[in-house]
Coordinates of C-alpha atoms in Angstrom, one line a residue:
X1 CA 16.0 12.1 -43.0
X2 CA 12.5 13.4 -42.2
X3 CA 11.3 14.5 -38.8
X4 CA 8.6 11.8 -38.9
X5 CA 11.2 9.1 -39.5
X6 CA 13.4 10.3 -36.7
X7 CA 10.4 10.5 -34.3
X8 CA 9.2 7.0 -35.2
X9 CA 12.6 5.3 -35.0
X10 CA 13.5 6.9 -31.7
X11 CA 10.2 6.1 -30.0
X12 CA 9.9 2.6 -31.4
X13 CA 13.3 1.8 -30.0
X14 CA 12.2 3.2 -26.6
X15 CA 9.0 1.2 -26.6
X16 CA 10.7 -2.0 -27.7
X17 CA 13.2 -1.6 -24.9
X18 CA 10.4 -1.1 -22.4
X19 CA 9.0 -4.5 -23.3
X20 CA 12.5 -6.1 -23.1
X21 CA 12.8 -4.6 -19.6
X22 CA 9.6 -6.4 -18.5
X23 CA 7.0 -3.6 -18.8
X24 CA 3.7 -5.1 -19.8
X25 CA 1.2 -2.4 -18.7
X26 CA 0.9 1.2 -19.6
X27 CA -1.8 3.6 -18.4
X28 CA -2.4 6.3 -21.0
X29 CA -4.4 9.5 -20.6
X30 CA -5.4 11.0 -24.0
X31 CA -3.7 14.2 -25.1
X32 CA -2.2 15.9 -28.1
X33 CA 1.5 16.3 -27.3
X34 CA 1.8 12.6 -26.2
X35 CA 0.3 11.4 -29.5
X36 CA 3.5 9.9 -31.0
X37 CA 4.4 7.9 -27.9
X38 CA 0.8 6.7 -27.4
X39 CA 0.4 5.6 -31.0
X40 CA 3.7 3.7 -31.0
X41 CA 2.8 2.0 -27.7
X42 CA -0.6 0.9 -29.0
X43 CA 1.2 -0.8 -31.9
X44 CA 3.3 -3.1 -29.7
X45 CA 1.6 -6.5 -29.4
X46 CA 3.1 -7.2 -25.9
X47 CA 1.9 -4.0 -24.2
X48 CA -1.5 -3.8 -22.5
X49 CA -2.8 -0.2 -22.9
X50 CA -5.2 1.0 -20.2
X51 CA -7.0 4.2 -21.0
X52 CA -8.0 6.6 -18.2
X53 CA -9.1 10.1 -19.0
X54 CA -8.4 11.6 -15.6
X55 CA -4.7 11.8 -15.0
X56 CA -5.0 11.8 -11.2
X57 CA -7.0 8.6 -11.2
X58 CA -4.9 7.1 -13.9
X59 CA -1.7 7.5 -11.8
X60 CA -3.4 5.7 -8.8
X61 CA -4.7 3.0 -11.1
X62 CA -1.1 2.4 -12.3
X63 CA 0.0 2.4 -8.7
X64 CA -2.5 -0.3 -7.8
X65 CA -1.3 -2.5 -10.7
X66 CA 2.3 -2.1 -9.7
X67 CA 1.4 -2.9 -6.0
X68 CA -0.4 -6.1 -7.0
X69 CA 2.1 -7.3 -9.6
X70 CA 5.3 -6.2 -7.8
X71 CA 6.7 -4.9 -11.0
X72 CA 6.9 -1.4 -12.7
X73 CA 4.0 0.0 -14.6
X74 CA 4.3 2.9 -17.0
X75 CA 2.2 6.1 -17.2
X76 CA 1.9 8.4 -20.2
X77 CA 0.3 11.8 -20.3
X78 CA 0.4 15.0 -22.4
X79 CA 2.1 18.3 -21.3
X80 CA 0.8 20.9 -18.8
X81 CA -1.4 20.3 -15.8
X82 CA -2.0 16.8 -17.0
X83 CA 1.4 15.9 -15.6
X84 CA 0.8 17.8 -12.4
X85 CA -2.2 15.6 -11.7
X86 CA 0.1 12.6 -11.4
X87 CA 1.7 14.2 -8.3
X88 CA -0.4 12.7 -5.5
X89 CA 0.1 9.1 -6.7
X90 CA 3.8 9.7 -7.3
X91 CA 4.1 10.8 -3.7
X92 CA 2.3 7.7 -2.5
X93 CA 4.5 5.5 -4.8
X94 CA 7.7 7.1 -3.3
X95 CA 6.7 6.5 0.3
X96 CA 5.1 3.1 -0.2
X97 CA 8.0 1.9 -2.4
X98 CA 6.0 1.1 -5.5
X99 CA 7.7 1.1 -8.9
X100 CA 6.3 3.5 -11.5
X101 CA 7.7 4.8 -14.8
X102 CA 6.3 8.2 -15.4
X103 CA 6.4 9.4 -19.0
X104 CA 5.4 13.0 -19.6
X105 CA 5.2 14.6 -23.0
X106 CA 6.4 18.2 -23.2
X107 CA 6.7 21.2 -25.5
X108 CA 10.1 21.4 -27.3
X109 CA 12.6 23.8 -25.8
X110 CA 11.8 26.7 -28.2
X111 CA 8.1 26.7 -26.9
X112 CA 8.9 27.0 -23.2
X113 CA 8.6 30.2 -21.3
X114 CA 7.2 32.0 -24.4
X115 CA 3.4 31.9 -23.7
X116 CA 2.7 28.7 -25.6
X117 CA -0.4 26.8 -24.5
X118 CA -0.2 23.8 -22.2
X119 CA 3.4 24.6 -21.5
X120 CA 4.5 24.5 -17.8
X121 CA 7.9 23.9 -16.3
X122 CA 8.1 20.1 -16.2
X123 CA 11.8 19.9 -15.4
X124 CA 12.1 18.1 -12.0
X125 CA 8.3 18.6 -11.7
X126 CA 8.1 16.1 -9.0
X127 CA 11.2 17.2 -7.1
X128 CA 12.6 14.7 -4.6
X129 CA 9.5 12.5 -4.8
X130 CA 11.0 10.6 -7.8
X131 CA 14.1 8.4 -7.5
X132 CA 15.5 9.7 -10.8
X133 CA 14.6 12.3 -13.4
X134 CA 15.8 12.6 -17.0
X135 CA 15.0 15.3 -19.5
X136 CA 15.1 13.3 -22.7
X137 CA 16.9 14.5 -25.8
X138 CA 14.7 15.4 -28.8
X139 CA 14.1 12.5 -31.1
X140 CA 16.8 11.6 -33.6
X141 CA 17.4 8.4 -35.7
X142 CA 21.2 8.3 -35.5
X143 CA 22.7 5.1 -34.2
X144 CA 24.1 7.0 -31.2
X145 CA 20.7 8.4 -30.3
X146 CA 19.0 5.0 -30.6
X147 CA 21.5 3.5 -28.3
X148 CA 21.0 6.5 -25.9
X149 CA 17.2 6.1 -25.7
X150 CA 17.3 2.4 -25.2
X151 CA 20.0 2.7 -22.5
X152 CA 18.0 5.4 -20.6
X153 CA 14.9 3.2 -20.8
X154 CA 16.7 0.2 -19.3
X155 CA 18.2 2.4 -16.6
X156 CA 14.9 4.0 -15.7
X157 CA 13.1 0.7 -15.4
X158 CA 15.9 -0.7 -13.3
X159 CA 16.0 2.2 -10.9
X160 CA 12.2 2.1 -10.5
X161 CA 12.4 -1.5 -9.4
X162 CA 15.6 -1.4 -7.4
X163 CA 15.0 -1.6 -3.6
X164 CA 13.6 0.6 -2.4
X165 CA 11.3 0.7 -5.4
X166 CA 9.7 3.9 -6.4
X167 CA 8.8 6.3 -9.3
X168 CA 11.1 7.5 -12.0
X169 CA 10.3 10.4 -14.3
X170 CA 11.3 10.8 -18.0
X171 CA 10.2 14.0 -19.8
X172 CA 10.0 13.8 -23.6
X173 CA 10.0 17.0 -25.7
X174 CA 8.2 16.5 -29.0
X175 CA 8.0 18.8 -32.0
X176 CA 5.2 18.9 -34.5
X177 CA 4.1 17.1 -36.6
X178 CA 3.3 14.5 -34.0
X179 CA 2.1 11.6 -36.1
X180 CA 4.6 8.7 -36.3
X181 CA 4.9 6.3 -39.3
X182 CA 3.5 3.0 -38.2
X183 CA 5.3 0.5 -40.5
X184 CA 5.2 -3.3 -40.2
X185 CA 8.8 -3.6 -39.0
X186 CA 8.4 -0.9 -36.4
X187 CA 10.0 -2.7 -33.5
X188 CA 12.8 -4.6 -35.3
X189 CA 16.1 -3.8 -33.7
X190 CA 19.3 -4.6 -35.6
X191 CA 21.6 -3.9 -32.6
X192 CA 21.1 -6.2 -29.6
X193 CA 17.6 -7.2 -30.6
X194 CA 16.9 -8.9 -27.2
X195 CA 17.6 -5.9 -25.1
X196 CA 20.3 -3.3 -25.0
X197 CA 21.5 -3.6 -21.5
X198 CA 20.4 -6.0 -18.7
X199 CA 20.6 -4.6 -15.2
X200 CA 21.2 -7.2 -12.5
X201 CA 19.9 -6.7 -9.0
X202 CA 21.2 -8.3 -5.8
X203 CA 19.6 -8.6 -2.4
X204 CA 21.4 -6.6 0.3
X205 CA 22.8 -8.8 3.1
X206 CA 25.1 -8.1 6.1
X207 CA 28.4 -10.0 6.4
X208 CA 29.0 -13.0 8.6
X209 CA 30.8 -11.0 11.4
X210 CA 27.9 -8.5 11.7
X211 CA 25.2 -11.1 11.9
X212 CA 27.2 -13.1 14.4
X213 CA 27.5 -10.0 16.6
X214 CA 23.7 -9.6 16.4
X215 CA 23.1 -13.2 17.3
X216 CA 25.4 -13.0 20.3
X217 CA 23.5 -10.0 21.6
X218 CA 20.1 -11.5 21.1
X219 CA 21.2 -14.8 22.7
X220 CA 21.6 -12.9 25.9
X221 CA 18.0 -11.5 25.8
X222 CA 15.0 -13.2 27.2
X223 CA 12.2 -10.7 26.6
X224 CA 12.1 -10.0 22.9
X225 CA 9.3 -9.1 20.5
X226 CA 9.2 -9.0 16.7
X227 CA 7.2 -6.2 15.1
X228 CA 6.2 -6.6 11.4
X229 CA 4.7 -3.8 9.4
X230 CA 3.8 -3.7 5.7
X231 CA 5.7 -6.5 3.8
X232 CA 5.3 -7.9 0.3
X233 CA 8.0 -10.6 0.2
X234 CA 6.2 -14.0 -0.1
X235 CA 9.2 -15.8 1.5
X236 CA 9.1 -13.6 4.6
X237 CA 6.3 -15.4 6.5
X238 CA 8.1 -18.7 6.7
X239 CA 11.4 -17.1 7.6
X240 CA 10.2 -14.8 10.4
X241 CA 7.9 -17.4 12.0
X242 CA 10.8 -19.9 12.1
X243 CA 13.0 -17.3 13.8
X244 CA 10.3 -16.4 16.3
X245 CA 9.9 -20.1 17.2
X246 CA 13.6 -20.4 17.9
X247 CA 13.8 -17.2 20.0
X248 CA 10.4 -17.7 21.7
X249 CA 9.5 -14.1 20.7
X250 CA 5.9 -13.1 19.9
X251 CA 5.3 -11.6 16.5
X252 CA 3.2 -8.4 16.6
X253 CA 1.7 -8.6 13.1
X254 CA 0.3 -5.5 11.4
X255 CA -2.6 -6.4 9.1
X256 CA -0.4 -5.3 6.1
X257 CA 2.4 -7.7 7.1
X258 CA 0.6 -10.6 5.4
X259 CA 1.2 -12.6 8.6
X260 CA -2.3 -12.6 10.1
X261 CA -3.7 -14.7 7.2
X262 CA -2.3 -17.7 5.4
X263 CA -1.0 -21.2 5.7
X264 CA 2.2 -20.4 7.6
X265 CA 2.6 -21.0 11.4
X266 CA 0.3 -18.7 13.2
X267 CA 1.1 -20.0 16.7
X268 CA 3.2 -17.0 17.9
X269 CA 1.2 -14.3 16.0
X270 CA -0.1 -11.6 18.2
X271 CA -3.1 -9.8 16.6
X272 CA -5.0 -8.0 19.4
X273 CA -2.2 -5.7 20.5
X274 CA -3.9 -2.6 19.3
X275 CA -6.4 -3.1 22.1
X276 CA -4.4 -4.4 25.0
X277 CA -1.4 -2.0 24.5
X278 CA -3.8 0.8 25.5
X279 CA -3.7 -0.6 29.0
X280 CA -0.8 0.7 31.2
X281 CA -0.7 -2.5 33.4
X282 CA -0.3 -4.6 30.3
X283 CA 2.5 -2.4 28.9
X284 CA 4.5 -2.6 32.1
X285 CA 3.9 -6.3 32.4
X286 CA 5.1 -7.0 28.8
X287 CA 8.0 -4.7 28.8
X288 CA 10.7 -6.0 26.3
X289 CA 14.4 -5.8 26.4
X290 CA 14.9 -6.3 22.7
X291 CA 12.8 -5.4 19.6
X292 CA 13.3 -6.7 16.1
X293 CA 11.3 -4.6 13.6
X294 CA 10.6 -5.4 9.9
X295 CA 8.7 -3.5 7.3
X296 CA 7.0 -0.1 7.4
X297 CA 5.8 1.5 10.6
X298 CA 2.8 -0.3 12.0
X299 CA -0.8 1.2 11.6
X300 CA -1.5 1.0 15.3
X301 CA -0.8 4.1 17.3
X302 CA -0.9 2.1 20.5
X303 CA 1.9 -0.1 19.3
X304 CA 3.9 3.0 18.1
X305 CA 3.6 4.5 21.6
X306 CA 4.6 1.2 23.2
X307 CA 7.8 1.2 21.0
X308 CA 8.5 4.8 21.9
X309 CA 8.1 4.1 25.6
X310 CA 10.7 1.3 25.5
X311 CA 13.7 3.5 24.5
X312 CA 16.0 1.5 26.8
X313 CA 15.4 -1.8 24.8
X314 CA 17.7 -2.8 22.0
X315 CA 15.8 -1.9 18.9
X316 CA 16.9 -3.4 15.5
X317 CA 15.3 -2.1 12.4
X318 CA 15.8 -4.4 9.4
X319 CA 15.2 -2.8 6.0
X320 CA 16.0 -4.3 2.7
X321 CA 15.3 -0.9 1.1
X322 CA 18.1 0.8 3.1
X323 CA 15.6 3.5 4.3
X324 CA 15.4 5.1 7.7
X325 CA 12.1 3.9 9.1
X326 CA 12.6 5.3 12.6
X327 CA 10.3 8.3 13.2
X328 CA 10.9 8.3 16.9
X329 CA 14.7 7.9 16.8
X330 CA 14.5 4.6 18.7
X331 CA 16.8 2.2 16.8
X332 CA 20.0 1.1 18.3
X333 CA 20.9 -0.9 15.1
X334 CA 19.9 0.0 11.6
X335 CA 20.4 -3.1 9.4
X336 CA 20.3 -2.8 5.7
X337 CA 19.6 -6.3 4.7
X338 CA 16.9 -8.3 2.9
X339 CA 14.4 -9.0 5.7
X340 CA 14.0 -12.6 4.6
X341 CA 17.7 -13.3 4.3
X342 CA 18.3 -11.7 7.7
X343 CA 15.8 -14.0 9.4
X344 CA 17.4 -17.0 7.7
X345 CA 20.9 -15.9 8.7
X346 CA 20.0 -15.2 12.3
X347 CA 18.0 -18.5 12.6
X348 CA 21.2 -20.4 11.7
X349 CA 23.2 -18.7 14.5
X350 CA 20.9 -18.1 17.5
X351 CA 20.5 -20.6 20.3
X352 CA 17.0 -22.0 20.6
X353 CA 15.5 -20.6 23.8
X354 CA 14.4 -23.2 26.4
X355 CA 12.1 -20.8 28.3
X356 CA 8.9 -19.5 26.7
X357 CA 7.5 -17.8 29.8
X358 CA 7.6 -14.3 28.2
X359 CA 6.0 -15.6 25.0
X360 CA 3.2 -17.3 27.0
X361 CA 2.5 -14.0 28.8
X362 CA 1.9 -12.2 25.5
X363 CA -0.2 -15.1 24.2
X364 CA -2.3 -15.3 27.3
X365 CA -3.1 -11.6 27.2
X366 CA -3.7 -11.7 23.5
X367 CA -6.2 -14.6 24.0
X368 CA -7.9 -12.9 26.9
X369 CA -8.3 -9.7 24.9
X370 CA -9.9 -11.6 22.0
X371 CA -12.3 -13.4 24.3
X372 CA -13.5 -10.1 25.6
X373 CA -13.5 -8.6 22.1
X374 CA -16.1 -11.1 21.1
X375 CA -18.7 -8.8 22.6
X376 CA -18.6 -6.8 19.4
X377 CA -20.4 -9.7 17.7
X378 CA -23.4 -9.1 19.9
X379 CA -24.0 -5.6 18.5
X380 CA -27.3 -5.6 16.6
X381 CA -27.0 -2.2 15.0
X382 CA -24.9 -1.8 11.9
X383 CA -21.5 -1.2 13.4
X384 CA -18.0 -0.6 12.0
X385 CA -16.3 -2.7 14.6
X386 CA -18.6 -5.6 14.0
X387 CA -18.2 -5.3 10.2
X388 CA -14.4 -5.9 10.4
X389 CA -14.8 -8.7 13.0
X390 CA -17.0 -10.6 10.5
X391 CA -14.7 -10.3 7.5
X392 CA -12.7 -13.4 8.2
X393 CA -15.8 -15.5 8.1
X394 CA -17.4 -13.8 5.1
X395 CA -14.5 -13.2 2.6
X396 CA -13.7 -16.1 0.3
X397 CA -10.5 -18.1 0.4
X398 CA -7.7 -16.2 -1.4
X399 CA -9.5 -12.9 -1.5
X400 CA -7.7 -9.6 -1.7
X401 CA -8.9 -7.0 0.8
X402 CA -8.0 -3.4 0.0
X403 CA -8.7 -1.0 2.9
X404 CA -9.1 2.8 2.9
X405 CA -7.3 5.0 5.3
X406 CA -8.7 6.9 8.3
X407 CA -11.0 4.7 10.4
X408 CA -11.3 1.6 8.2
X409 CA -7.6 0.6 8.3
X410 CA -7.6 1.2 12.1
X411 CA -10.7 -1.0 12.6
X412 CA -9.1 -3.6 10.4
X413 CA -6.1 -3.5 12.7
X414 CA -8.3 -4.0 15.8
X415 CA -10.8 -6.6 14.6
X416 CA -9.3 -8.5 11.6
X417 CA -7.7 -11.4 13.5
X418 CA -5.5 -14.2 12.4
X419 CA -6.8 -17.0 10.1
X420 CA -5.7 -19.5 7.6
X421 CA -7.7 -18.2 4.6
X422 CA -4.7 -16.6 2.8
X423 CA -6.4 -13.2 2.5
X424 CA -4.0 -10.6 1.1
X425 CA -4.4 -7.1 2.7
X426 CA -3.5 -4.0 0.8
X427 CA -3.7 -0.2 1.5
X428 CA -2.1 3.0 0.5
X429 CA 0.1 3.6 3.6
X430 CA 2.9 5.5 2.1
X431 CA 1.6 9.0 2.7
X432 CA -1.6 7.6 4.4
X433 CA -3.9 9.9 2.4
X434 CA -7.5 9.1 1.3
X435 CA -7.0 10.3 -2.3
X436 CA -7.0 7.8 -5.2
X437 CA -8.2 4.8 -3.1
X438 CA -10.8 3.6 -5.5
X439 CA -8.4 3.9 -8.5
X440 CA -5.6 2.1 -6.7
X441 CA -7.9 -0.8 -5.7
X442 CA -9.2 -1.1 -9.3
X443 CA -5.6 -1.2 -10.6
X444 CA -4.8 -3.9 -8.1
X445 CA -7.9 -5.8 -9.2
X446 CA -6.3 -6.3 -12.6
X447 CA -3.9 -8.7 -11.0
X448 CA -5.6 -9.6 -7.7
X449 CA -8.9 -11.3 -8.5
X450 CA -11.8 -11.5 -6.0
X451 CA -10.9 -8.0 -4.7
X452 CA -13.0 -6.4 -1.9
X453 CA -12.5 -2.7 -1.2
X454 CA -13.7 -1.2 2.2
X455 CA -13.7 2.5 2.6
X456 CA -15.5 5.5 4.1
X457 CA -17.8 7.9 2.4
X458 CA -15.3 10.7 2.3
X459 CA -12.7 8.5 0.7
X460 CA -15.2 7.1 -1.8
X461 CA -16.4 10.6 -2.8
X462 CA -12.8 11.8 -3.2
X463 CA -12.1 9.4 -6.0
X464 CA -15.6 8.4 -7.3
X465 CA -14.6 9.1 -10.9
X466 CA -12.1 6.3 -10.5
X467 CA -15.0 4.0 -11.1
X468 CA -14.6 4.9 -14.8
X469 CA -11.8 2.4 -15.1
X470 CA -14.0 -0.5 -13.9
X471 CA -16.7 0.5 -16.4
X472 CA -14.3 0.8 -19.3
X473 CA -12.2 -2.3 -18.6
X474 CA -15.0 -4.4 -17.1
X475 CA -13.1 -4.9 -13.8
X476 CA -14.9 -6.9 -11.1
X477 CA -14.9 -5.3 -7.7
X478 CA -16.9 -5.5 -4.5
X479 CA -17.0 -2.2 -2.6
X480 CA -18.2 -2.1 1.0
X481 CA -19.0 1.6 1.6
X482 CA -19.1 2.6 5.3
X483 CA -21.3 5.7 5.2
X484 CA -21.2 7.6 8.5
X485 CA -21.8 10.9 6.7
X486 CA -18.5 12.6 7.4
X487 CA -15.0 12.2 8.8
X488 CA -15.4 9.5 11.4
X489 CA -11.8 9.5 12.6
X490 CA -12.1 13.1 13.9
X491 CA -14.5 11.9 16.5
X492 CA -11.6 10.1 18.2
X493 CA -9.3 13.2 18.1
X494 CA -9.0 16.2 20.4
X495 CA -10.9 18.3 18.0
X496 CA -14.1 16.5 19.0
X497 CA -13.9 18.1 22.5
X498 CA -14.6 21.5 20.9
X499 CA -18.1 21.2 19.4
X500 CA -18.7 24.8 18.3
X501 CA -17.1 24.4 14.9
X502 CA -16.6 20.6 14.9
X503 CA -19.2 19.6 12.2
X504 CA -18.2 22.6 10.0
X505 CA -14.5 22.0 10.0
X506 CA -14.0 18.3 10.7
X507 CA -17.3 16.3 10.7
X508 CA -18.0 17.6 7.2
X509 CA -21.2 15.7 6.5
X510 CA -21.7 15.1 2.7
X511 CA -25.4 14.2 2.7
X512 CA -25.0 12.4 -0.6
X513 CA -27.0 9.6 -2.2
X514 CA -24.2 7.5 -3.6
X515 CA -26.6 5.2 -5.5
X516 CA -26.9 7.6 -8.4
X517 CA -23.1 7.9 -8.8
X518 CA -22.7 4.2 -8.8
X519 CA -25.4 3.8 -11.5
X520 CA -23.6 6.4 -13.6
X521 CA -20.8 3.8 -14.1
X522 CA -23.3 0.9 -14.6
X523 CA -22.7 -0.4 -11.1
X524 CA -25.0 -2.3 -8.8
X525 CA -25.9 -0.5 -5.6
X526 CA -27.2 -2.3 -2.5
X527 CA -28.1 -0.6 0.8
X528 CA -27.6 -3.1 3.6
X529 CA -30.5 -3.4 6.0
X530 CA -29.1 -5.6 8.7
X531 CA -26.4 -8.2 9.4
X532 CA -28.4 -11.1 7.9
X533 CA -28.8 -9.0 4.7
X534 CA -25.1 -8.3 4.7
X535 CA -24.1 -11.9 5.1
X536 CA -26.4 -13.0 2.2
X537 CA -24.9 -10.3 0.0
X538 CA -21.4 -11.3 0.8
X539 CA -22.2 -15.0 0.0
X540 CA -23.7 -13.8 -3.3
X541 CA -20.7 -11.5 -4.1
X542 CA -18.4 -14.5 -4.9
X543 CA -20.3 -14.9 -8.2
X544 CA -21.0 -11.3 -9.0
X545 CA -19.3 -9.3 -11.8
X546 CA -18.7 -5.6 -12.5
X547 CA -19.0 -2.9 -9.9
X548 CA -20.9 -3.9 -6.8
X549 CA -21.3 -1.4 -4.0
X550 CA -22.8 -2.3 -0.6
X551 CA -23.5 0.7 1.6
X552 CA -23.6 0.3 5.3
X553 CA -25.0 3.3 7.2
X554 CA -23.4 3.9 10.6
X555 CA -23.4 6.6 13.2
X556 CA -20.1 8.5 13.9
X557 CA -21.1 9.2 17.5
X558 CA -22.3 5.7 18.2
X559 CA -19.2 4.3 16.7
X560 CA -17.0 6.5 18.9
X561 CA -18.9 5.5 22.0
X562 CA -18.9 1.8 21.1
X563 CA -15.1 1.9 20.7
X564 CA -14.5 3.6 24.0
X565 CA -16.8 1.3 25.9
X566 CA -15.2 -1.7 24.3
X567 CA -11.7 -0.5 25.1
X568 CA -12.6 0.3 28.7
X569 CA -14.3 -3.1 29.2
X570 CA -11.4 -5.1 27.8
X571 CA -8.9 -2.9 29.7
X572 CA -10.5 -3.8 33.0
X573 CA -10.2 -7.5 32.4
X574 CA -6.6 -7.2 31.3
X575 CA -5.7 -5.3 34.5
X576 CA -7.3 -8.0 36.6
X577 CA -5.3 -10.6 34.8
X578 CA -2.0 -8.8 35.0
X579 CA -2.4 -7.9 38.7
X580 CA -3.3 -11.5 39.4
X581 CA -0.2 -12.7 37.7
X582 CA 2.0 -10.3 39.6
X583 CA 0.7 -11.3 43.0

């Protein structure tokens, strides 16, 4: 049997099994050593092949597709540093629990450590950042090896999607010649033609005795809060709001919890906590005795500090991924259960609270805060805070909002308030880096139509070549570029109090005209003049196609001063209210 026949049969079986396992999208970066896998994949009628020449952007593009579709996406690259360029996105996938199947081609064993070109050590290349790694056997056509490659494929896809989802790495050594034989019956499987092995997943759930004990403890508490971080389960909103209504607990909803926007019950949603939990009087007044926490850690530092300051409260962390989301070692109970099923179980057992005084205190301070926050709308200059306060009114129903890290995600937390528009909010909050943001958003846009990306100038610059995917695949995206000429978040950090080297080391002004870069990818660039101009452009954006970038020029110093004046003004009003209530 020829090498070509073995290579083809082995890879055709693997690719056929990929499709049986539910993989529909593969992001391929061109290369020589990956030729046989790429050619076989391109032949399968049920695989969508997305070409991206830059492996770093390619990996983030796959990450975005997987985030938006909630199913694994495959990545394929050649050997050498091409595989190393996947690393940042793999780290993000690991910590944000996104399923990726990473396929790297490699030199065969006899060409390793002997000075062959494009040969690096790819064994466990990504270390502990992947859930599972397998060094694949060299291709053979024997029945045993065909069963092997199909079984490994099914296992890899299942592990990637099993909670907590994450990346899996398979390394394929290929010998030359690299060209497969592309016959008409390439994907016909004689043994188990509908899939070699089906992996069944079950949702974790705690037993009746354990949930009853939790219910008995919570029934004795009168001052409880529910904190919800990043969540992707579409069933969760109804389940947690029902539980909150029974317990009369406020829900502190992170913007990534998908609880601030939608058709579910918004009555007990607290959305201005990032502002009023900076106030010491409010924190003392609202001190809880029990905390239920779902999802990832919240964006808000003020909320994280509030949780840390209430160590004496019973703190339950409910995590369907069986992780350990407890950076401050606060939890009294770590519950490895589906978040939705836990809410449903607990709702069936807890006693409905008759007093809602504590809830009303949270709601009253929340509304008072929002009333005083409305002053941001009176700002005439182009302002980052005002931008985010207007998004609810300007974004279309059902839009997807992808937000960059650093200041944008924090301003979203402060100013994007609850609404019934069903706006999905996404971000890369696993490792919280700025790299790959453009590519991730474009990947998400494959499955999330009407996508708006908001990011800063440093973040845009860091992944500007990611726009290639939009040009090549004709992806529609609206990008709101906040250009404050540097790293705006550093103006809020202690480094800003040391001006001698601040601009050199932290401010890092780019002084770039982004219009030329946008036009390189056939995009449309608009520099926003004022708020009326911005409103008109957002109204027009609903019908636009391709790449549309709207640049809003802001001042880092003015933005810092506006935020501090805003926080101080609101804080004074909150203190007056709290002291009046306590008299």
